[in-house]
PDB file of C-alpha atoms in Angstrom:
ATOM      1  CA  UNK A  41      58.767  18.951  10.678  1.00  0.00           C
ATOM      2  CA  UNK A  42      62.138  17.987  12.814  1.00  0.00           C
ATOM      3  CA  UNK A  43      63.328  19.708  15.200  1.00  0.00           C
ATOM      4  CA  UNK A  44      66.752  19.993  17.064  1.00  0.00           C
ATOM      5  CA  UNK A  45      67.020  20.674  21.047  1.00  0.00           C
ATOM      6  CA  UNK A  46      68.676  23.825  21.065  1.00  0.00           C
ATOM      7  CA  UNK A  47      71.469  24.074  24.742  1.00  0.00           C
ATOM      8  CA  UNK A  48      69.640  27.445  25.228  1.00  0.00           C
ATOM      9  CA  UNK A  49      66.964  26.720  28.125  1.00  0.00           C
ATOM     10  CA  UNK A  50      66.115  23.008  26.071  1.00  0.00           C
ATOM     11  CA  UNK A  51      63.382  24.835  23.765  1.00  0.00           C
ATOM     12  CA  UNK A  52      62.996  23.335  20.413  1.00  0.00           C
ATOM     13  CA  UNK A  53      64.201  25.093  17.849  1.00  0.00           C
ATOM     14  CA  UNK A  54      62.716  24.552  13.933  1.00  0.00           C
ATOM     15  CA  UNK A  55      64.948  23.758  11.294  1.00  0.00           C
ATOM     16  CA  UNK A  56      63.455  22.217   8.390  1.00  0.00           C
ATOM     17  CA  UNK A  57      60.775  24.023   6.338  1.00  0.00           C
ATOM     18  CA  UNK A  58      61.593  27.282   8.004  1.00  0.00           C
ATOM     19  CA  UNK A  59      62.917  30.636   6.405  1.00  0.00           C
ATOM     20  CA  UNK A  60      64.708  32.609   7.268  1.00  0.00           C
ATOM     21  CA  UNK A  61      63.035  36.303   7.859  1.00  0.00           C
ATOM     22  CA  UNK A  62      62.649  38.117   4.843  1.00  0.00           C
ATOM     23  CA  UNK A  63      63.930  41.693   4.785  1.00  0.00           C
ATOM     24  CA  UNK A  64      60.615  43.606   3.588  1.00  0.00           C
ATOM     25  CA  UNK A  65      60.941  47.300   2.065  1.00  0.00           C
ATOM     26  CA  UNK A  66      57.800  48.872   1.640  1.00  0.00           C
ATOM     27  CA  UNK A  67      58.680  51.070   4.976  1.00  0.00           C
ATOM     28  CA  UNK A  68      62.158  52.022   3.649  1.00  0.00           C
ATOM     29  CA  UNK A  69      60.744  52.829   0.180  1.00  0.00           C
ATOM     30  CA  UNK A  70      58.739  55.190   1.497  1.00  0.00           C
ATOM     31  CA  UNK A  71      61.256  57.186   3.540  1.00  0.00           C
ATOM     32  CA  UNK A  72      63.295  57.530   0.268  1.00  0.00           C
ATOM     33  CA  UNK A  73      60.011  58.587  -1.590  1.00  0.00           C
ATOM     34  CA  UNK A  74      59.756  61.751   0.925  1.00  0.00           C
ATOM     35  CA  UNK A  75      63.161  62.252   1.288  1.00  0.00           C
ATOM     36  CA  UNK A  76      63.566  62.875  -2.241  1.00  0.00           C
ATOM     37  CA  UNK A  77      60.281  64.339  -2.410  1.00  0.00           C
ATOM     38  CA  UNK A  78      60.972  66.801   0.931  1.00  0.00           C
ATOM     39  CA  UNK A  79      64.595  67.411  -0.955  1.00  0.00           C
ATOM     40  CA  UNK A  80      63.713  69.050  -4.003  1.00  0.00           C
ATOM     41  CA  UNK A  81      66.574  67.428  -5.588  1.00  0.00           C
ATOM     42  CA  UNK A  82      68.027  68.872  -9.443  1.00  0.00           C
ATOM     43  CA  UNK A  83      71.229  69.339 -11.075  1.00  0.00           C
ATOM     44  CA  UNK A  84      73.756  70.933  -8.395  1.00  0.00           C
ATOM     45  CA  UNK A  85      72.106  70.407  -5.025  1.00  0.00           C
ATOM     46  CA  UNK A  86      73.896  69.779  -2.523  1.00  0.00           C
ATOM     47  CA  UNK A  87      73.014  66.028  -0.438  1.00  0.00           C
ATOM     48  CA  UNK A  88      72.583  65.623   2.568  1.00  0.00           C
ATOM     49  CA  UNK A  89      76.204  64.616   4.755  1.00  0.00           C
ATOM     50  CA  UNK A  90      77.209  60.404   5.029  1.00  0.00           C
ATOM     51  CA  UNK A  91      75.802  60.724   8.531  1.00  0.00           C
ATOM     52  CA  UNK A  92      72.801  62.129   8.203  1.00  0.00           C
ATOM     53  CA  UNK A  93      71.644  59.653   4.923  1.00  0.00           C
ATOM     54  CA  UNK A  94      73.156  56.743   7.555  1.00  0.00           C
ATOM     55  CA  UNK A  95      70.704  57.614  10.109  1.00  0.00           C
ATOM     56  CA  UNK A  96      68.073  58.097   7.707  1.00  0.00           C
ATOM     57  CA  UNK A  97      68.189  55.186   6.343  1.00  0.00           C
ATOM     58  CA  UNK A  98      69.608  53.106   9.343  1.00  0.00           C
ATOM     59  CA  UNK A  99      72.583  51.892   6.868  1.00  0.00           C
ATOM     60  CA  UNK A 100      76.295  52.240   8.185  1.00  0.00           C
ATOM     61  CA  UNK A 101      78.016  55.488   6.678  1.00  0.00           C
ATOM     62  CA  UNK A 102      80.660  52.744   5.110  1.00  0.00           C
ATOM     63  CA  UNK A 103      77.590  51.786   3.184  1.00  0.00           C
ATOM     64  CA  UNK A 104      76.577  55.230   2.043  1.00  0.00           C
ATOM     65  CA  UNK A 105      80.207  56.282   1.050  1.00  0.00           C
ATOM     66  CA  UNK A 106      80.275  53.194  -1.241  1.00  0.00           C
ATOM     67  CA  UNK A 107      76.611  53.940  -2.555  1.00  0.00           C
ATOM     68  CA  UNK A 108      77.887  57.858  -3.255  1.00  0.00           C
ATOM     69  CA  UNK A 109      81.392  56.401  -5.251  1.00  0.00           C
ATOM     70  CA  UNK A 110      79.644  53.808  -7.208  1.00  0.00           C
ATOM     71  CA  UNK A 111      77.338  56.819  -8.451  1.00  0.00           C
ATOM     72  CA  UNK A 112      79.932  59.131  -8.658  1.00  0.00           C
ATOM     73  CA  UNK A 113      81.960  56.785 -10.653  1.00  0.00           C
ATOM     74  CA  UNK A 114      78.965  56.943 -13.252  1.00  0.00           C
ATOM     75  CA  UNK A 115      78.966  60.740 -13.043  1.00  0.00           C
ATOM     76  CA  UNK A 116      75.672  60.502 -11.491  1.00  0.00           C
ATOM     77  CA  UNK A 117      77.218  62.463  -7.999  1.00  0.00           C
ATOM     78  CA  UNK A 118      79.871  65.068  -7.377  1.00  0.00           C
ATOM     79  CA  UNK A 119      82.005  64.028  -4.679  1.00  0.00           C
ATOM     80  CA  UNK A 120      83.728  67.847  -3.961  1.00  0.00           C
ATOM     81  CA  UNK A 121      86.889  67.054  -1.198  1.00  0.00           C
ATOM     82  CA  UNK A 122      86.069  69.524   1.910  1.00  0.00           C
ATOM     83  CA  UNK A 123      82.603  70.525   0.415  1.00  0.00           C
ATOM     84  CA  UNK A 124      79.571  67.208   0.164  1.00  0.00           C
ATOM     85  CA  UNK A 125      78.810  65.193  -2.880  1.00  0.00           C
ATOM     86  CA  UNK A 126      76.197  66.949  -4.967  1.00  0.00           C
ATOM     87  CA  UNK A 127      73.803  65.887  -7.771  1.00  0.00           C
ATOM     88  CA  UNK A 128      74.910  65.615 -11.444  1.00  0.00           C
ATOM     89  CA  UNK A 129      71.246  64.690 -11.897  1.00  0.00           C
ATOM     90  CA  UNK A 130      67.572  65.023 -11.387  1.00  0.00           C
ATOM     91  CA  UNK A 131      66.830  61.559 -11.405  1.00  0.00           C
ATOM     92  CA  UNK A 132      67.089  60.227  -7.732  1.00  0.00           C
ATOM     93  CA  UNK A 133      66.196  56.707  -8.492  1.00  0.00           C
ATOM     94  CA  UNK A 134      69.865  55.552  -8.860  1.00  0.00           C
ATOM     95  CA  UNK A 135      71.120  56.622  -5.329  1.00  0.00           C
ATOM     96  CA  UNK A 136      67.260  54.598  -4.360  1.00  0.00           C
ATOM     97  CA  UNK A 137      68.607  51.482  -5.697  1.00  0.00           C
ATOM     98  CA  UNK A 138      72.161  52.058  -4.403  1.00  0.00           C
ATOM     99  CA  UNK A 139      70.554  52.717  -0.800  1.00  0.00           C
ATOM    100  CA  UNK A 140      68.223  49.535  -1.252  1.00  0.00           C
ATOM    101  CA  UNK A 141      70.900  47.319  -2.362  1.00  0.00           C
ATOM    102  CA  UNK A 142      73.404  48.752   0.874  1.00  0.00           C
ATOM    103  CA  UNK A 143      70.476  48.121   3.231  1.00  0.00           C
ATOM    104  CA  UNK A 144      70.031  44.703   1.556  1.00  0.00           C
ATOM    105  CA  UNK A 145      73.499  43.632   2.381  1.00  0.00           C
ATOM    106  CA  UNK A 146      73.770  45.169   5.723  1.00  0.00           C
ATOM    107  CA  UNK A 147      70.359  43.196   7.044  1.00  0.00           C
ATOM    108  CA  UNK A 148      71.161  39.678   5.851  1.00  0.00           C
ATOM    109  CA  UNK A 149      74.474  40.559   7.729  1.00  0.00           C
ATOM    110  CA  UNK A 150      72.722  41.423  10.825  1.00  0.00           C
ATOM    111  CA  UNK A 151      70.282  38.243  10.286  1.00  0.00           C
ATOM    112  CA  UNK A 152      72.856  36.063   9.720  1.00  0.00           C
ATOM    113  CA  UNK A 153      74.830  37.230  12.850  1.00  0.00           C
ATOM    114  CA  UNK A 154      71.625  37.370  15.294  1.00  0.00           C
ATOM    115  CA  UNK A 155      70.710  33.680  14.061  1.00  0.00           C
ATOM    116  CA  UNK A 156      74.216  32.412  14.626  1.00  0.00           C
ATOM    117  CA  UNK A 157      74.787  34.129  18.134  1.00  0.00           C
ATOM    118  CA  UNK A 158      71.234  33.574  19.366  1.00  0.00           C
ATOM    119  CA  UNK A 159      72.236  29.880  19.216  1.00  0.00           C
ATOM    120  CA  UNK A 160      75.450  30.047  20.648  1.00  0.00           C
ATOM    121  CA  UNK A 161      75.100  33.299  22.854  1.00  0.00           C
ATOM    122  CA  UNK A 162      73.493  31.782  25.445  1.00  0.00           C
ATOM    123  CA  UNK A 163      75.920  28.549  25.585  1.00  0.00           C
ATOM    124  CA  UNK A 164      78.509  30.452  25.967  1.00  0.00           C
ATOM    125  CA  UNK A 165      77.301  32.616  28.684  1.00  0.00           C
ATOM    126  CA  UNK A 166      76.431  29.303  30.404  1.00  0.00           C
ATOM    127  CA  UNK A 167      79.890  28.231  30.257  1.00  0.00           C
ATOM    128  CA  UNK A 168      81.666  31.311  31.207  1.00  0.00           C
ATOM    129  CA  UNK A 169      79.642  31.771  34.056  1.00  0.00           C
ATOM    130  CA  UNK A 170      80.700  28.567  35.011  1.00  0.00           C
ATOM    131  CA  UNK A 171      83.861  28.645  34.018  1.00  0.00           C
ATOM    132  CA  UNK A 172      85.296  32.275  34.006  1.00  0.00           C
ATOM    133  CA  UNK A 173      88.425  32.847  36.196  1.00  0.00           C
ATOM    134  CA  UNK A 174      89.010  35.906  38.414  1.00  0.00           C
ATOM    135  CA  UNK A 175      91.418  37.541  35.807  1.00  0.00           C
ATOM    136  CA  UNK A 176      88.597  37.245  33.244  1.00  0.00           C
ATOM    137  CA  UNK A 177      85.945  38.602  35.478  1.00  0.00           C
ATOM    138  CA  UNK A 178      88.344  41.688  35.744  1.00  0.00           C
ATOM    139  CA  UNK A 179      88.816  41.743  32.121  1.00  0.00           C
ATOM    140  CA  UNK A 180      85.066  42.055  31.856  1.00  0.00           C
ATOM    141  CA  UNK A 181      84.554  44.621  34.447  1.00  0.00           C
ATOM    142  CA  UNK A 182      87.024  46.712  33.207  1.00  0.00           C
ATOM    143  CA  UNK A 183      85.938  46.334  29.484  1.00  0.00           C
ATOM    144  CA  UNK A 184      82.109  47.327  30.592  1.00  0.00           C
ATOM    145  CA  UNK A 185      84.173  50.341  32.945  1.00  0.00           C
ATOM    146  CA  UNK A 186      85.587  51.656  29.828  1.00  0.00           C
ATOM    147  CA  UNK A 187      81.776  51.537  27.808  1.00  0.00           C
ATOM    148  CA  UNK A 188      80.242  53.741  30.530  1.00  0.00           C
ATOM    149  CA  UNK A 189      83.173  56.288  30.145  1.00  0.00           C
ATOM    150  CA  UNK A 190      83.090  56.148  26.255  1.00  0.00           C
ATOM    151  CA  UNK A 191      79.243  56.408  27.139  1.00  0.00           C
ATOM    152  CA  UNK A 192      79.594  59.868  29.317  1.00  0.00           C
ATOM    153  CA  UNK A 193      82.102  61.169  26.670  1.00  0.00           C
ATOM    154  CA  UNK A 194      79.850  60.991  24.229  1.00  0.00           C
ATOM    155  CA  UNK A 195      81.850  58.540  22.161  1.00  0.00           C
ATOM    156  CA  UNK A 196      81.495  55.432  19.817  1.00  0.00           C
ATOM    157  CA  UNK A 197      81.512  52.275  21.776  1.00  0.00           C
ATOM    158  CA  UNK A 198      80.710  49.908  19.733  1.00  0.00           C
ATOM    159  CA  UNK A 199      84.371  48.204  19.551  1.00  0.00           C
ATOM    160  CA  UNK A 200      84.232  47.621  23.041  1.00  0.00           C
ATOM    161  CA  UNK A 201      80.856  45.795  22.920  1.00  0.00           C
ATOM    162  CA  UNK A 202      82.955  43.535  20.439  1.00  0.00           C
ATOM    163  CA  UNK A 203      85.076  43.048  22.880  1.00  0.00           C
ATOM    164  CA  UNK A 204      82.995  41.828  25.966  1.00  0.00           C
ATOM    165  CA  UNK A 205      81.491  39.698  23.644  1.00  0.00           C
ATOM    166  CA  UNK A 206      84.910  38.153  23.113  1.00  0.00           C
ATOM    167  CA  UNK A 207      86.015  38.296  26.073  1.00  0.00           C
ATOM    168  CA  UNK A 208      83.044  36.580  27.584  1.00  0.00           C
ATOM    169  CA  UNK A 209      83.399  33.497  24.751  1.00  0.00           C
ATOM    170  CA  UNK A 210      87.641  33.451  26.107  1.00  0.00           C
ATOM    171  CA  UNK A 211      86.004  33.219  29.691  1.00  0.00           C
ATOM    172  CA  UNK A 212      84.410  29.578  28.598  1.00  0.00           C
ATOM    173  CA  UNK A 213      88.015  28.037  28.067  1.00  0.00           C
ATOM    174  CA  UNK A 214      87.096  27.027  24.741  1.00  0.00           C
ATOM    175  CA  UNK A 215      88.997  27.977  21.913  1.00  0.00           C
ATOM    176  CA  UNK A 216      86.681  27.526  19.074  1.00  0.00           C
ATOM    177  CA  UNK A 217      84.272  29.518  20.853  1.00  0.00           C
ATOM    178  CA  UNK A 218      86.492  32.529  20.669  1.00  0.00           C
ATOM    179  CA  UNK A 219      87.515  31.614  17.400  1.00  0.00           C
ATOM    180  CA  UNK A 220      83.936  31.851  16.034  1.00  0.00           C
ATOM    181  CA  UNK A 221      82.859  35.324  18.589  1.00  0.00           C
ATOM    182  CA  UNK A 222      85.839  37.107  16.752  1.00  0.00           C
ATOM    183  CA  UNK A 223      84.783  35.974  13.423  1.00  0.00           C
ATOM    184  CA  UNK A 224      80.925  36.982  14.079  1.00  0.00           C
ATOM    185  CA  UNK A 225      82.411  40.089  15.616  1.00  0.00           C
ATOM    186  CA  UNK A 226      84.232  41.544  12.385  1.00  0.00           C
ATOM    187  CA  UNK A 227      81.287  40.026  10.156  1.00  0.00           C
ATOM    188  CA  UNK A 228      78.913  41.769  12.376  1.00  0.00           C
ATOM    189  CA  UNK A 229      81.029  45.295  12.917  1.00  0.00           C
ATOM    190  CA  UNK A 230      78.362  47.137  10.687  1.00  0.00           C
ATOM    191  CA  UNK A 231      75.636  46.901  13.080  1.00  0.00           C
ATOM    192  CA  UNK A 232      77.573  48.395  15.869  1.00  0.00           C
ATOM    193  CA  UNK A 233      78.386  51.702  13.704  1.00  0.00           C
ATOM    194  CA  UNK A 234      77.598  55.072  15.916  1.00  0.00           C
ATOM    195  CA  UNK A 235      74.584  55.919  13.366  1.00  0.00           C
ATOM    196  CA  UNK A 236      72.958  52.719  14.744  1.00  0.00           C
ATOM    197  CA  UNK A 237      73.672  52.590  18.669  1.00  0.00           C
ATOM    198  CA  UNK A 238      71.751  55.742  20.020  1.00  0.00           C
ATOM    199  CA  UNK A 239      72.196  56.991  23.316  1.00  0.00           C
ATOM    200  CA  UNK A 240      69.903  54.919  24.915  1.00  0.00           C
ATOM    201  CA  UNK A 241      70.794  52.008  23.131  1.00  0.00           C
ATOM    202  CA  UNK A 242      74.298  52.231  24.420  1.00  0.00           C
ATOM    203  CA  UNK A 243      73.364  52.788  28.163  1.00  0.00           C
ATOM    204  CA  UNK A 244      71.062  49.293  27.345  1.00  0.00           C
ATOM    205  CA  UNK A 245      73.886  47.679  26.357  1.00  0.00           C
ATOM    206  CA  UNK A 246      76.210  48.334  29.555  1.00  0.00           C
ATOM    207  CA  UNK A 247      73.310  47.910  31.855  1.00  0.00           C
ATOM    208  CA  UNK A 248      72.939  43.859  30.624  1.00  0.00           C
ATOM    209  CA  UNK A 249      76.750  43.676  30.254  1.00  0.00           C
ATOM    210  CA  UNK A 250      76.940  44.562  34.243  1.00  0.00           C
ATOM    211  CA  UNK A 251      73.926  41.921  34.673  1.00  0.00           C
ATOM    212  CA  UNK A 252      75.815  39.043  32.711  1.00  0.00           C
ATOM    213  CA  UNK A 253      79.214  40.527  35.238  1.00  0.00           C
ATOM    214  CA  UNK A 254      76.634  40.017  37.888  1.00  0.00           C
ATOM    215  CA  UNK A 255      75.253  36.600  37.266  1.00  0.00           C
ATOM    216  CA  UNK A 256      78.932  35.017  36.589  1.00  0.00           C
ATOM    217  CA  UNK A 257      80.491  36.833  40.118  1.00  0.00           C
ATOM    218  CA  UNK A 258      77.568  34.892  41.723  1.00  0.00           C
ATOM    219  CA  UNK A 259      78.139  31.648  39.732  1.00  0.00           C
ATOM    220  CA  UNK A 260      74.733  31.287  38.217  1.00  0.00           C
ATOM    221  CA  UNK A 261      74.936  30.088  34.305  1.00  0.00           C
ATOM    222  CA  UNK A 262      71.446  29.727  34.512  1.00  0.00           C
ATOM    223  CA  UNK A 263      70.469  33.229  35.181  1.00  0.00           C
ATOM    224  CA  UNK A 264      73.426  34.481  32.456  1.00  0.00           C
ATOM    225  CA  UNK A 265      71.681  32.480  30.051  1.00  0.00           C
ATOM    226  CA  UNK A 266      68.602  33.781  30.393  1.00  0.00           C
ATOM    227  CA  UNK A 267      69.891  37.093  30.878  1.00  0.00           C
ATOM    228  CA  UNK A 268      71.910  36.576  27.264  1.00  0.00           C
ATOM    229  CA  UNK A 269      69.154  35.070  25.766  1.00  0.00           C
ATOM    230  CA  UNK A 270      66.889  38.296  26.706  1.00  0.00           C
ATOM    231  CA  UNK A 271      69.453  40.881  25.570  1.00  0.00           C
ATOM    232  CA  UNK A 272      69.860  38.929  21.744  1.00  0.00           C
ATOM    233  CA  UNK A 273      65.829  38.440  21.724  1.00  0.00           C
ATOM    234  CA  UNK A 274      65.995  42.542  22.151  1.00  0.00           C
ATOM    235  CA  UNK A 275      68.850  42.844  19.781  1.00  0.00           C
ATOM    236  CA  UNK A 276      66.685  41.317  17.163  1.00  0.00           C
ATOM    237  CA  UNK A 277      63.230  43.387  18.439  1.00  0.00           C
ATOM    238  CA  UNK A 278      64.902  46.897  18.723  1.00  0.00           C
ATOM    239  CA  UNK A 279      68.049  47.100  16.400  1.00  0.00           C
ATOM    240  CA  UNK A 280      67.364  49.477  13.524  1.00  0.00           C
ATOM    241  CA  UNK A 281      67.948  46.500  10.814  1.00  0.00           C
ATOM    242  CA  UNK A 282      65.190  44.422  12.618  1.00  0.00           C
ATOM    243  CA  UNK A 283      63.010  47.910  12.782  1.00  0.00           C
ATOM    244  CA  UNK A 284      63.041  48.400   8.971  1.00  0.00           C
ATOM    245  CA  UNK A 285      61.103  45.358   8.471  1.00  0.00           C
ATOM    246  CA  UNK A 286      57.990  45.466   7.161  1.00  0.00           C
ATOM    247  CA  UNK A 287      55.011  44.134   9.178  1.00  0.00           C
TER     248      UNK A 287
END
């Protein structure tokens, strides 16, 4: 079987002959089966808000609003402006497949992101730490500054993840590094959705965000790369698309 030598600590990394992970659904199947069991569902009741179906399902509510309008379009669901979307029909298996097929879509996303950035995440954090200038060590600083007040507020932070990501792939002076972070960034913007980034999830993140800050003030690439290569290993372990999996 060949291998390649990936830059990220010199551990071989399979290529050939290996699959990607498959996206399994016997777990998510199941939490439809009760919630449509639990729900009672007939003609006229009322469903449950985008949020709440987005957290059930760990799907982004972009997902679930698309799911409810291809329905409604087939006058399957009521979509009533100021009031919920409500059932035109007993028959729940429709809005099943339409939930399936969203969560399909959103995890090959997320495995297709993960795959690319635990390649190239820890590079790059090697490089910046090596690299970064004072200006973008401020940049960072203040980025992660603004996450921990989102944070206490209570608000989404998720765009400001995106960009200490990107700002950490400008600190490497390479263009086609930031080139590819943005591009991964808007490709990957559906796993940083509030429904998926709890509370604790979000103090996480700005806890290894100050570590990576950390490691590049003290000019170490070698402990931001392991540090990077940690937080994407528990990216892929924790994150509510990698959870659904079935084991």
């Amino acid at each position: 079987m060949a291998t390649a030598v990936s830059a990220i600590g010199g551990q071989p990394h399979e290529v050939d002959g290996v699959k990607r992970p498959q996206r399994g659904y016997e777990k998510l199947t199941e939490r439809l089966n009760d919630f449509i069991v639990n729900g009672k569902f007939s003609a006229g009741s009322r469903l449950p808000s985008e949020r709440a179906l987005a957290e059930q399902f760990a799907v982004s509510r972009s997902s679930v609003r698309e799911a409810i309008r291809t329905l409604a379009e087939k006058g399957l669901l009521e979509s009533r402006h100021g009031d919920g979307t409500y059932v035109c029909t007993p028959d729940m298996t429709p809005l099943q497949s339409a939930l399936l097929a969203a969560v399909d879509v959103e995890s090959k996303q997320f495995d297709h992101a993960m795959e690319f950035r635990r390649i190239f995440g820890p590079v790059i954090a090697i490089l910046a730490a090596a690299r970064c200038t004072p200006d973008q060590l401020n940049k960072l600083k203040l980025i992660t500054c603004d996450q921990q007040r989102r944070i206490l507020r209570e608000e989404d932070d998720g765009d400001l993840d995106a960009a200490f990501h990107l700002a950490l792939a400008e600190a490497t002076g390479n263009p086609l590094f930031v080139e590819m972070m943005r591009l991964v960034n808007e490709y990957y913007a559906k796993g940083r959705t509030p429904e998926l980034r709890d509370l604790e999830w979000k103090n996480w993140s700005v806890t290894t965000h100050l570590m990576i800050i950390d490691a590049i003030e003290r000019k170490e690439p070698e402990s931001c790369r392991e540090i990077m290569q940690k937080h994407l290993e528990t990216v892929v372990e924790k994150h509510l698309f990698g959870t659904m999996r079935d084991k």
